[in-house]
Coordinates of C-alpha atoms in Angstrom, one line a residue:
M121 CA -180.6 -50.3 -138.5
T122 CA -183.9 -48.6 -138.7
N123 CA -184.4 -47.3 -135.2
I124 CA -182.1 -44.7 -133.6
E125 CA -182.5 -43.1 -130.1
I126 CA -180.0 -40.5 -129.0
A127 CA -180.7 -39.4 -125.4
N128 CA -179.1 -37.8 -122.3
S129 CA -176.3 -35.7 -123.7
R130 CA -173.6 -34.1 -121.6
F131 CA -173.6 -30.9 -123.7
D132 CA -174.8 -28.7 -120.8
N133 CA -174.4 -25.5 -122.8
G134 CA -176.5 -26.8 -125.7
F135 CA -175.7 -27.2 -129.3
I136 CA -177.1 -26.5 -132.7
L137 CA -178.5 -29.4 -134.7
N138 CA -177.0 -28.6 -138.2
W139 CA -176.3 -30.4 -141.4
N140 CA -172.9 -31.6 -140.2
R141 CA -174.7 -33.7 -137.6
L142 CA -177.7 -34.8 -139.6
Q143 CA -176.0 -35.8 -142.8
Y144 CA -174.9 -39.1 -141.3
L145 CA -178.5 -40.1 -140.9
C146 CA -179.5 -39.5 -144.4
S147 CA -177.7 -42.6 -145.8
I148 CA -179.7 -44.9 -143.4
C149 CA -183.3 -45.9 -144.1
L150 CA -184.5 -44.8 -140.7
K151 CA -188.0 -45.5 -139.6
R152 CA -187.7 -44.2 -136.0
L153 CA -185.6 -41.3 -134.7
T154 CA -185.7 -40.0 -131.2
L155 CA -183.6 -37.0 -130.0
H156 CA -184.3 -36.9 -126.3
D157 CA -182.7 -34.6 -123.6
L158 CA -179.8 -33.5 -125.7
Y159 CA -179.8 -29.8 -124.9
I160 CA -180.4 -28.9 -128.5
K161 CA -180.7 -25.2 -128.5
A162 CA -181.5 -24.7 -132.2
I163 CA -182.3 -26.6 -135.3
S164 CA -181.0 -25.5 -138.6
I165 CA -183.9 -25.0 -141.0
Y166 CA -181.7 -25.9 -144.0
A167 CA -180.4 -29.0 -142.3
M168 CA -183.9 -30.2 -141.4
Q169 CA -185.3 -29.3 -144.8
V170 CA -182.6 -31.5 -146.6
F171 CA -183.1 -34.2 -144.0
S172 CA -186.8 -34.3 -144.5
V173 CA -186.5 -34.6 -148.2
R174 CA -183.9 -37.4 -148.1
S175 CA -185.4 -39.4 -145.2
T176 CA -188.0 -41.2 -147.3
C177 CA -188.3 -44.1 -144.8
L178 CA -188.8 -42.1 -141.6
E179 CA -192.2 -42.8 -140.0
Y180 CA -191.6 -41.7 -136.4
L181 CA -189.8 -38.5 -135.3
E182 CA -189.5 -37.4 -131.7
I183 CA -187.6 -34.3 -130.5
S184 CA -188.2 -34.0 -126.7
K185 CA -186.9 -32.4 -123.6
N186 CA -184.5 -30.0 -125.3
L187 CA -183.7 -26.3 -125.1
L188 CA -184.9 -24.5 -128.2
L189 CA -184.4 -20.8 -128.5
D190 CA -186.9 -18.7 -130.5
Q191 CA -188.0 -21.8 -132.6
G192 CA -191.4 -22.5 -131.3
G193 CA -192.9 -23.0 -134.8
S194 CA -189.9 -23.2 -137.2
L195 CA -189.9 -27.0 -137.0
F196 CA -193.3 -27.2 -138.4
T197 CA -192.5 -25.0 -141.4
I198 CA -190.5 -27.8 -143.1
V199 CA -191.9 -31.1 -141.7
Q200 CA -194.3 -31.4 -144.6
N201 CA -191.4 -32.7 -146.8
F202 CA -191.4 -36.1 -145.0
E203 CA -192.9 -38.5 -147.4
N204 CA -193.9 -41.3 -144.9
L205 CA -193.9 -39.6 -141.5
K206 CA -196.8 -40.9 -139.4
V207 CA -195.9 -39.8 -135.9
L208 CA -194.4 -36.4 -134.9
K209 CA -193.6 -35.6 -131.3
S210 CA -192.3 -32.3 -129.9
I211 CA -192.5 -32.7 -126.1
S212 CA -191.1 -30.6 -123.3
N213 CA -188.8 -28.5 -125.5
K214 CA -188.4 -25.3 -123.5
H215 CA -188.9 -22.5 -126.0
H216 CA -187.1 -19.6 -124.2
S217 CA -188.1 -16.4 -126.0
R218 CA -185.8 -13.4 -125.8
G219 CA -188.6 -11.0 -126.1
K220 CA -191.9 -10.3 -124.5
R221 CA -194.8 -12.6 -124.9
S222 CA -196.2 -12.0 -128.4
Q223 CA -199.7 -11.0 -129.1
A224 CA -201.9 -13.8 -130.4
S225 CA -202.5 -13.9 -134.1
I226 CA -205.9 -14.2 -135.6
L227 CA -205.0 -17.4 -137.5
F228 CA -202.0 -19.7 -137.2
S229 CA -201.3 -22.3 -139.9
L230 CA -199.4 -25.6 -139.6
I231 CA -198.5 -27.6 -142.8
L232 CA -198.3 -31.3 -142.0
P233 CA -197.0 -34.2 -144.0
Q234 CA -199.8 -35.8 -145.8
T235 CA -199.1 -39.2 -144.2
L236 CA -199.1 -37.9 -140.6
E237 CA -201.5 -39.7 -138.3
E238 CA -200.4 -38.6 -134.8
L239 CA -199.1 -35.2 -133.7
Y240 CA -197.9 -34.5 -130.2
I241 CA -197.1 -30.9 -129.2
E242 CA -196.9 -31.2 -125.5
D243 CA -195.5 -29.0 -122.7
N244 CA -194.1 -26.5 -125.2
I245 CA -196.5 -23.6 -125.6
D246 CA -197.0 -20.7 -123.1
D247 CA -199.3 -18.4 -125.0
D248 CA -203.0 -17.8 -125.8
L249 CA -204.7 -20.3 -128.1
V250 CA -205.6 -18.8 -131.5
D251 CA -207.5 -20.3 -134.4
I252 CA -205.3 -23.0 -135.8
K253 CA -205.6 -24.2 -139.3
F254 CA -203.9 -27.4 -140.3
M255 CA -202.9 -28.1 -143.9
N256 CA -202.8 -31.7 -145.1
G257 CA -204.4 -32.9 -141.9
H258 CA -207.0 -35.2 -143.4
N259 CA -205.1 -38.4 -142.2
L260 CA -204.5 -37.1 -138.7
R261 CA -206.2 -39.2 -136.0
V262 CA -204.4 -38.2 -132.8
L263 CA -203.7 -34.6 -131.7
S264 CA -202.2 -33.8 -128.3
F265 CA -201.5 -30.4 -126.9
K266 CA -201.1 -31.8 -123.3
N267 CA -199.7 -29.4 -120.7
C268 CA -199.5 -26.5 -123.0
K269 CA -200.2 -23.4 -120.9
F270 CA -203.0 -21.8 -122.8
L271 CA -204.5 -19.1 -120.6
S272 CA -207.1 -18.0 -123.1
C273 CA -208.8 -20.9 -124.9
E274 CA -210.9 -18.8 -127.3
G275 CA -209.6 -20.3 -130.5
S276 CA -210.6 -23.3 -132.5
F277 CA -209.2 -25.9 -134.8
S278 CA -209.8 -26.6 -138.5
G279 CA -208.6 -28.9 -141.2
V280 CA -208.5 -32.0 -139.0
I281 CA -212.0 -33.3 -139.2
N282 CA -210.9 -36.9 -138.8
V283 CA -209.2 -36.5 -135.4
E284 CA -210.4 -39.2 -133.1
Y285 CA -208.2 -38.5 -130.0
F286 CA -207.6 -35.0 -128.6
D287 CA -205.7 -34.3 -125.4
M288 CA -206.0 -30.8 -123.8
S289 CA -205.1 -31.8 -120.3
G290 CA -203.2 -29.3 -118.2
W291 CA -204.4 -26.2 -120.0
S292 CA -205.1 -23.1 -117.9
C293 CA -208.3 -21.9 -119.7
E294 CA -209.5 -18.9 -117.9
K295 CA -211.5 -18.0 -121.0
L296 CA -213.1 -20.7 -123.1
S297 CA -214.7 -20.7 -126.6
I298 CA -217.9 -22.7 -126.9
D299 CA -216.7 -23.8 -130.4
L300 CA -213.2 -24.9 -129.3
L301 CA -213.9 -28.6 -130.3
S302 CA -216.3 -27.9 -133.1
G303 CA -213.6 -28.8 -135.6
F304 CA -213.5 -32.4 -134.4
P305 CA -216.9 -33.9 -135.6
N306 CA -215.4 -37.5 -135.4
L307 CA -213.8 -37.1 -132.0
Q308 CA -214.0 -40.3 -129.9
T309 CA -211.7 -39.6 -127.0
L310 CA -211.3 -36.3 -125.2
K311 CA -208.7 -35.9 -122.5
A312 CA -209.4 -32.6 -120.6
S313 CA -208.0 -33.2 -117.2
G314 CA -207.3 -30.1 -115.1
S315 CA -208.1 -27.6 -117.9
L316 CA -211.7 -26.6 -118.0
G317 CA -212.8 -25.7 -114.4
K318 CA -212.3 -21.9 -114.7
G319 CA -213.4 -21.9 -118.3
F320 CA -216.7 -23.6 -117.5
A321 CA -217.4 -21.1 -114.7
N322 CA -216.7 -18.1 -117.0
I323 CA -218.6 -19.1 -120.1
A324 CA -222.3 -18.9 -120.9
R325 CA -224.0 -22.0 -122.3
A326 CA -221.2 -24.2 -121.1
G327 CA -223.6 -27.1 -121.5
S328 CA -223.2 -26.9 -125.3
F329 CA -219.4 -27.4 -125.2
L330 CA -219.6 -31.0 -126.5
S331 CA -222.7 -30.5 -128.7
K332 CA -220.7 -30.9 -131.9
N333 CA -218.9 -34.1 -130.8
L334 CA -221.6 -36.7 -130.8
K335 CA -219.3 -39.6 -131.6
L336 CA -217.5 -39.4 -128.3
Q337 CA -216.8 -42.7 -126.5
D338 CA -214.4 -41.6 -123.8
I339 CA -214.6 -38.3 -121.9
N340 CA -212.1 -37.4 -119.2
L341 CA -212.9 -34.3 -117.1
S342 CA -211.0 -35.2 -114.0
S343 CA -209.1 -32.8 -111.7
N344 CA -211.0 -29.7 -113.0
R345 CA -212.3 -28.6 -109.5
I346 CA -215.8 -28.4 -111.0
N347 CA -218.5 -27.7 -108.4
S348 CA -221.3 -28.7 -110.7
I349 CA -221.5 -30.2 -114.2
P350 CA -222.6 -27.4 -116.6
N351 CA -226.3 -27.8 -117.2
G352 CA -226.9 -30.0 -120.3
L353 CA -223.3 -31.0 -120.8
F354 CA -224.3 -34.7 -121.1
L355 CA -227.8 -34.1 -122.4
H356 CA -226.7 -34.7 -126.0
P357 CA -227.3 -38.0 -127.8
F358 CA -223.8 -39.5 -127.3
E359 CA -225.0 -42.9 -128.5
Q360 CA -221.4 -44.4 -128.5
L361 CA -220.3 -43.0 -125.1
S362 CA -218.8 -45.8 -123.0
S363 CA -216.6 -44.1 -120.3
V364 CA -216.8 -40.8 -118.4
N365 CA -214.1 -39.8 -115.8
M366 CA -215.1 -37.0 -113.4
S367 CA -212.8 -37.9 -110.6
Y368 CA -211.1 -35.3 -108.4
N369 CA -213.7 -32.6 -108.7
N370 CA -216.0 -31.0 -106.2
L371 CA -219.3 -32.6 -107.4
T372 CA -222.1 -33.2 -105.0
I373 CA -224.7 -34.7 -107.2
F374 CA -224.9 -37.2 -110.0
P375 CA -224.9 -35.6 -113.5
K376 CA -227.8 -36.0 -115.9
F377 CA -227.4 -38.0 -119.1
H378 CA -229.4 -38.1 -122.3
A379 CA -231.9 -40.9 -122.5
S380 CA -230.3 -42.3 -125.7
I381 CA -227.0 -43.1 -123.9
Q382 CA -227.2 -46.8 -123.3
A383 CA -223.6 -47.9 -124.2
L384 CA -222.1 -46.4 -121.1
K385 CA -220.0 -48.9 -119.2
K386 CA -218.0 -46.8 -116.6
I387 CA -218.5 -43.6 -114.7
D388 CA -215.6 -42.6 -112.4
M389 CA -216.7 -40.2 -109.7
T390 CA -214.0 -40.9 -107.2
F391 CA -212.8 -38.2 -104.8
N392 CA -215.6 -35.7 -105.2
G393 CA -217.9 -34.2 -102.5
I394 CA -220.8 -36.6 -102.7
T395 CA -222.5 -37.4 -99.4
H396 CA -225.3 -39.6 -100.9
F397 CA -227.5 -40.1 -103.9
N398 CA -231.1 -39.0 -103.8
D399 CA -234.0 -40.8 -105.4
E400 CA -233.5 -38.9 -108.6
D401 CA -229.8 -39.7 -108.8
I402 CA -230.5 -43.4 -108.2
E403 CA -233.2 -43.4 -110.9
Q404 CA -230.8 -41.8 -113.3
I405 CA -228.1 -44.5 -112.6
E406 CA -230.6 -47.3 -113.1
N407 CA -231.9 -45.9 -116.4
L408 CA -228.3 -46.0 -117.7
G409 CA -228.5 -49.8 -117.7
G410 CA -225.5 -51.8 -116.4
V411 CA -223.1 -48.9 -116.0
G412 CA -220.3 -49.5 -113.5
I413 CA -219.7 -46.6 -111.0
L414 CA -216.5 -45.8 -109.0
L415 CA -217.2 -43.8 -105.9
R416 CA -214.1 -44.2 -103.7
G417 CA -212.9 -41.1 -101.8
N418 CA -216.3 -39.4 -101.4
P419 CA -217.4 -38.1 -97.9
F420 CA -220.5 -40.4 -97.7
Q421 CA -222.8 -40.1 -94.7
C422 CA -224.3 -43.1 -93.0
S423 CA -227.3 -41.6 -91.2
C424 CA -231.1 -42.0 -91.1
K425 CA -231.4 -39.3 -93.7
T426 CA -229.4 -41.3 -96.2
L427 CA -231.1 -44.6 -95.4
Q428 CA -232.6 -45.0 -98.9
F429 CA -229.1 -44.5 -100.4
L430 CA -227.7 -47.2 -98.1
K431 CA -230.4 -49.6 -99.0
W432 CA -229.7 -49.0 -102.7
L433 CA -226.0 -49.7 -102.2
S434 CA -226.9 -53.0 -100.5
E435 CA -229.0 -54.1 -103.4
T436 CA -227.1 -52.8 -106.5
N437 CA -224.1 -54.4 -108.2
Q438 CA -223.2 -51.2 -110.1
V439 CA -220.8 -49.7 -107.6
Q440 CA -217.6 -51.5 -108.4
D441 CA -215.4 -50.3 -105.6
I442 CA -217.9 -50.6 -102.8
L443 CA -215.4 -52.4 -100.6
H444 CA -213.3 -49.3 -100.6
L445 CA -216.1 -46.9 -99.6
T446 CA -216.2 -45.3 -96.2
C447 CA -218.8 -43.1 -94.5
V448 CA -219.2 -40.9 -91.5
T449 CA -221.9 -41.7 -89.0
D450 CA -224.1 -39.4 -86.8
K451 CA -221.5 -40.0 -84.1
A452 CA -218.8 -38.6 -86.3
S453 CA -217.0 -41.9 -86.5
R454 CA -215.7 -43.2 -89.9
R455 CA -216.7 -46.7 -90.9
F456 CA -216.4 -48.9 -94.0
M457 CA -219.6 -48.8 -96.0
S458 CA -219.6 -52.6 -96.3
E459 CA -219.8 -52.9 -92.5
V460 CA -222.8 -50.6 -92.3
I461 CA -224.5 -52.4 -95.1
S462 CA -223.9 -55.8 -93.5
N463 CA -225.8 -54.5 -90.4
L464 CA -228.4 -52.5 -92.4
K465 CA -231.4 -54.1 -90.8
T466 CA -230.3 -53.1 -87.3
F467 CA -229.4 -49.7 -88.6
E468 CA -232.9 -49.3 -90.2
I469 CA -234.6 -50.4 -87.0
S470 CA -232.7 -47.8 -85.0
C471 CA -233.7 -45.1 -87.5
K472 CA -237.4 -46.1 -87.3
T473 CA -237.1 -46.0 -83.5
K474 CA -235.7 -42.5 -83.7
I475 CA -238.4 -41.4 -86.1
W476 CA -241.2 -42.8 -83.9
L477 CA -239.6 -41.3 -80.8
A478 CA -239.4 -37.9 -82.5
F479 CA -243.0 -38.3 -83.8
A480 CA -244.2 -39.3 -80.3
I481 CA -242.5 -36.3 -78.7
F482 CA -244.0 -34.1 -81.4
I483 CA -247.5 -35.4 -80.9
T484 CA -247.2 -35.3 -77.1
S485 CA -246.0 -31.7 -77.3
I486 CA -249.0 -30.8 -79.6
V487 CA -251.4 -32.5 -77.1
I488 CA -249.9 -30.7 -74.1
I489 CA -249.9 -27.3 -75.9
A490 CA -253.5 -27.9 -77.1
T491 CA -254.6 -28.9 -73.6
I492 CA -253.0 -25.9 -71.9
T493 CA -254.4 -23.7 -74.6
T494 CA -257.9 -25.2 -74.2
V495 CA -257.7 -24.7 -70.4
I496 CA -256.5 -21.1 -70.7
I497 CA -259.2 -20.3 -73.3
F498 CA -261.9 -22.0 -71.2
R499 CA -260.7 -20.3 -68.0
Y500 CA -260.4 -16.9 -69.5
K501 CA -262.8 -17.1 -72.5
Y502 CA -264.8 -14.2 -71.3
A503 CA -261.7 -12.1 -70.7
L504 CA -260.5 -12.9 -74.2
E505 CA -263.8 -12.2 -75.7
Y506 CA -264.1 -8.9 -73.8
F507 CA -260.7 -7.7 -75.0
L508 CA -261.5 -8.8 -78.6
L509 CA -264.7 -6.8 -78.4
R510 CA -262.8 -3.9 -77.1
F511 CA -260.3 -4.2 -80.0
K512 CA -263.1 -4.5 -82.5
M513 CA -264.9 -1.4 -81.1
K514 CA -261.6 0.5 -81.2
M515 CA -261.1 -0.4 -84.8
K516 CA -264.6 1.0 -85.4
K517 CA -263.4 4.2 -83.7
Y518 CA -265.8 3.7 -80.8
K519 CA -265.3 6.5 -78.2
E520 CA -265.7 5.5 -74.5
F521 CA -267.7 7.5 -72.1
R522 CA -265.5 8.8 -69.3
Q523 CA -267.5 10.7 -66.6
E524 CA -271.0 11.3 -68.1
Y525 CA -273.3 8.4 -68.7
T526 CA -276.3 8.0 -71.0
Y527 CA -278.1 5.8 -68.6
D528 CA -278.3 5.5 -64.8
A529 CA -278.4 1.7 -65.2
F530 CA -278.4 -1.2 -67.6
I531 CA -280.9 -4.0 -66.7
S532 CA -279.7 -7.5 -67.3
Y533 CA -282.5 -10.1 -67.1
S534 CA -284.0 -13.3 -68.5
H535 CA -286.5 -12.7 -71.3
T536 CA -288.8 -15.2 -69.6
D537 CA -289.2 -12.5 -66.8
S538 CA -289.7 -9.7 -69.3
E539 CA -293.2 -8.8 -68.0
W540 CA -291.9 -8.4 -64.4
V541 CA -288.9 -6.5 -65.6
K542 CA -291.1 -4.1 -67.6
D543 CA -293.0 -3.1 -64.5
F544 CA -289.7 -2.9 -62.6
H545 CA -288.3 -0.6 -65.3
D546 CA -291.4 1.6 -65.4
N547 CA -291.4 2.1 -61.6
L548 CA -287.7 3.2 -61.6
K549 CA -288.3 5.4 -64.6
S550 CA -291.2 7.2 -62.8
M551 CA -288.6 8.1 -60.1
G552 CA -286.6 10.0 -62.8
F553 CA -284.0 7.3 -63.7
E554 CA -283.0 6.6 -67.3
L555 CA -282.6 2.9 -67.7
C556 CA -281.2 0.8 -70.6
L557 CA -283.2 -2.3 -71.8
D558 CA -282.1 -4.5 -74.7
A559 CA -285.6 -4.5 -76.2
K560 CA -285.7 -0.7 -76.6
D561 CA -282.1 0.5 -76.6
F562 CA -279.9 -2.0 -78.4
I563 CA -278.9 -0.8 -81.9
A564 CA -280.0 -2.9 -84.9
G565 CA -277.1 -4.2 -87.0
Y566 CA -274.7 -4.6 -84.1
G567 CA -273.9 -7.9 -82.5
I568 CA -275.6 -8.7 -79.2
A569 CA -272.2 -8.8 -77.4
E570 CA -271.2 -5.5 -78.9
N571 CA -274.5 -3.9 -77.9
M572 CA -274.1 -5.2 -74.4
V573 CA -270.6 -3.8 -73.9
N574 CA -271.9 -0.5 -75.3
A575 CA -274.8 -0.6 -72.8
I576 CA -272.4 -1.3 -69.9
D577 CA -270.1 1.5 -71.0
S578 CA -273.0 3.9 -71.2
S579 CA -274.5 3.1 -67.8
R580 CA -273.5 4.2 -64.4
K581 CA -274.8 0.9 -62.8
V582 CA -275.6 -2.6 -64.0
I583 CA -278.7 -4.2 -62.5
F584 CA -278.9 -8.0 -62.6
V585 CA -282.4 -9.4 -62.0
I586 CA -281.6 -12.8 -60.5
T587 CA -284.3 -15.3 -60.9
D588 CA -284.5 -19.0 -61.4
N589 CA -284.9 -18.4 -65.1
F590 CA -281.9 -16.1 -65.2
L591 CA -279.7 -18.8 -63.6
K592 CA -280.7 -21.1 -66.4
S593 CA -279.8 -18.6 -69.1
T594 CA -276.5 -18.8 -70.9
W595 CA -276.6 -15.1 -71.7
G596 CA -277.1 -14.2 -68.1
S597 CA -273.7 -15.8 -67.2
Y598 CA -272.1 -14.1 -70.2
E599 CA -273.4 -10.7 -69.2
M600 CA -272.0 -11.2 -65.7
E601 CA -268.6 -12.1 -67.0
M602 CA -268.5 -9.1 -69.3
T603 CA -269.6 -6.8 -66.5
R604 CA -266.9 -8.2 -64.2
M605 CA -264.2 -7.7 -66.8
H606 CA -265.4 -4.2 -67.5
A607 CA -265.4 -3.4 -63.7
F608 CA -262.0 -4.9 -63.3
Q609 CA -260.5 -3.0 -66.2
K610 CA -262.1 0.4 -65.4
G611 CA -261.8 0.2 -61.6
R612 CA -265.6 0.3 -61.2
E613 CA -266.1 -2.7 -59.0
D614 CA -269.0 -1.0 -57.2
M615 CA -271.1 -0.6 -60.3
V616 CA -273.1 -3.9 -59.8
I617 CA -276.6 -4.0 -58.2
V618 CA -278.2 -7.4 -57.8
V619 CA -282.0 -7.8 -57.4
V620 CA -282.8 -11.2 -56.1
R621 CA -286.5 -11.8 -57.0
D622 CA -286.8 -15.5 -56.2
N623 CA -285.7 -17.3 -53.0
I624 CA -282.2 -18.1 -54.2
K625 CA -279.2 -18.9 -51.9
V626 CA -275.7 -17.6 -52.5
T627 CA -274.6 -21.2 -53.1
D628 CA -276.9 -21.4 -56.1
M629 CA -275.4 -18.3 -57.6
P630 CA -273.0 -18.5 -60.6
E631 CA -269.3 -18.6 -59.9
T632 CA -268.9 -15.1 -61.3
M633 CA -271.5 -13.7 -58.9
K634 CA -269.9 -15.5 -55.9
N635 CA -266.6 -13.9 -56.8
M636 CA -268.2 -10.5 -56.7
W637 CA -270.6 -11.1 -53.9
F638 CA -269.0 -8.9 -51.2
K639 CA -268.4 -6.0 -53.7
I640 CA -272.0 -5.6 -54.9
T641 CA -275.2 -4.0 -53.9
C642 CA -277.8 -6.7 -53.3
I643 CA -281.6 -6.0 -52.8
Q644 CA -284.2 -8.7 -52.1
W645 CA -287.6 -8.4 -53.8
P646 CA -290.3 -8.7 -51.0
N647 CA -291.8 -12.1 -50.5
N648 CA -294.6 -13.4 -48.4
D649 CA -292.7 -14.2 -45.1
N650 CA -294.3 -11.1 -43.4
L651 CA -290.9 -9.8 -42.2
P652 CA -290.8 -6.1 -41.2
Y653 CA -289.8 -3.7 -44.0
N654 CA -290.5 -6.4 -46.5
T655 CA -292.6 -4.3 -48.9
E656 CA -292.5 -3.1 -52.4
E657 CA -292.4 0.5 -51.2
I658 CA -289.3 -0.1 -49.1
F659 CA -287.7 -2.2 -52.0
F660 CA -288.0 0.7 -54.5
E661 CA -286.8 3.2 -51.9
K662 CA -283.7 1.0 -51.6
M663 CA -283.3 1.0 -55.4
K664 CA -283.7 4.7 -55.4
M665 CA -281.0 5.1 -52.8
S666 CA -278.6 2.7 -54.6
L667 CA -279.0 4.4 -57.9
K668 CA -278.4 7.8 -56.5
I669 CA -275.2 6.7 -54.8
K670 CA -272.5 7.1 -57.5
E671 CA -269.3 6.0 -55.9
E672 CA -270.3 4.2 -52.7
T673 CA -270.9 0.6 -52.2
T674 CA -274.0 -0.6 -50.4
L675 CA -274.7 -4.1 -49.3
L676 CA -278.4 -4.7 -48.5
Y677 CA -279.7 -8.1 -48.3
S678 CA -282.6 -9.7 -46.4
R679 CA -281.9 -12.4 -43.8
N680 CA -283.8 -14.9 -46.0
S681 CA -281.1 -14.8 -48.6
A682 CA -278.2 -15.4 -46.2
V683 CA -276.4 -18.7 -46.4

């Protein structure tokens, strides 16, 4: 008999494992001994010491699910005496301490049997992790501290450089040392499920956490509630890496891997927060070669925005659980991804239709707005320009004339008629009127429009000399609009005097003049129809009367100019 398992005792109050009980096992060449769920409340150090010396055949020792009082580390003070022990397990032994939680030591040493290959200390410790130094640990390959409640993980391990498998799942690392795993340069498998989420969030340079473990082949970071992979965590040359498990986290994007990683066979990203992969994620996956990906349980979206992702899913064979994927559509209905992919052409056409419809609506809106804007600008271009000029002049600290004017009138005319206008000007000036002409009164360096507005502001009246040449002039119409805007804004609608020199009908007048026709003073230059009072003397007398009247409106027009 080389294998003994003693389990499920009825000693509810517990018992002490002493020499009286162990002596019967010393005469047997035991290879495996399991003491499970026996309510062992204490182990006699003397008994275990003698047993360890005499049990030269023992290779496997498991003491699990017992009740040990104040003996958290005493077992490991004498296990070094086992000559052939390869596997040692202390699992779920409730170490009830009678005192307060002890302060963590700076260094804790464990002396192992030289033959020990696997050490399991699971669900036993409720303390802060300190620096642990192992003696005789050169043959140790497997080390498990699974479900030990380490709140602070700022310690490290030394003396076990050949460990290939390390399990730290279930830790409660609120604080984390960047060098926690630096003592395992040959580590191949890391189990860290549900232990690193808070630690990653609270440590700087978390991306360097695995930088000393470049021989890793299997990494399990599941159930850590990680929102994002620490920057650079997988950007180390893990040339032998074959499996990564990041399931049951809160990841929304695909992690970045080092370019030298080509042996990767499986990435588990099930039950995260991924809605789709963007082009960069897809390129990253394809660069990893033939890696298989598990994506079940992610809240994927099947919409026009994720169309490229859906097309990639329909073409790739890297997603191994594609038949189990579901997605939410724009109509908030949940569908199997395979169903959407099987009708992808129809889905793509509907997306293009939506895009073109949105584009057409956008272009139509732009055209309508541009048309309305053009019509408004064309219709009110002079008004806009007038107010722009006013603003420009205000910025130049231009002061308006209120009651007193520099000129009695500003004369607007066509330069083709300048000779006639000069004589007209001289005759009025001889009567004592001060008149403004562009040729002599406009200020050099100012714009024509600005000079014109200044002239209108500085003049009590504006005289338009209407001739055939004037009607052909663009500036003539411009000056009329500026005058009309000024008259409208300043309440001076009676400021305009029109001198009709040629035989021009009202219907031939510009629209601006027609709009002001019944609010202006109009005087006909004498012609050769021999009508009474049709002389130059009477014409200038009318001009004199019109210029002397400051606030009254006169309408004088010969019968020849009536419609």
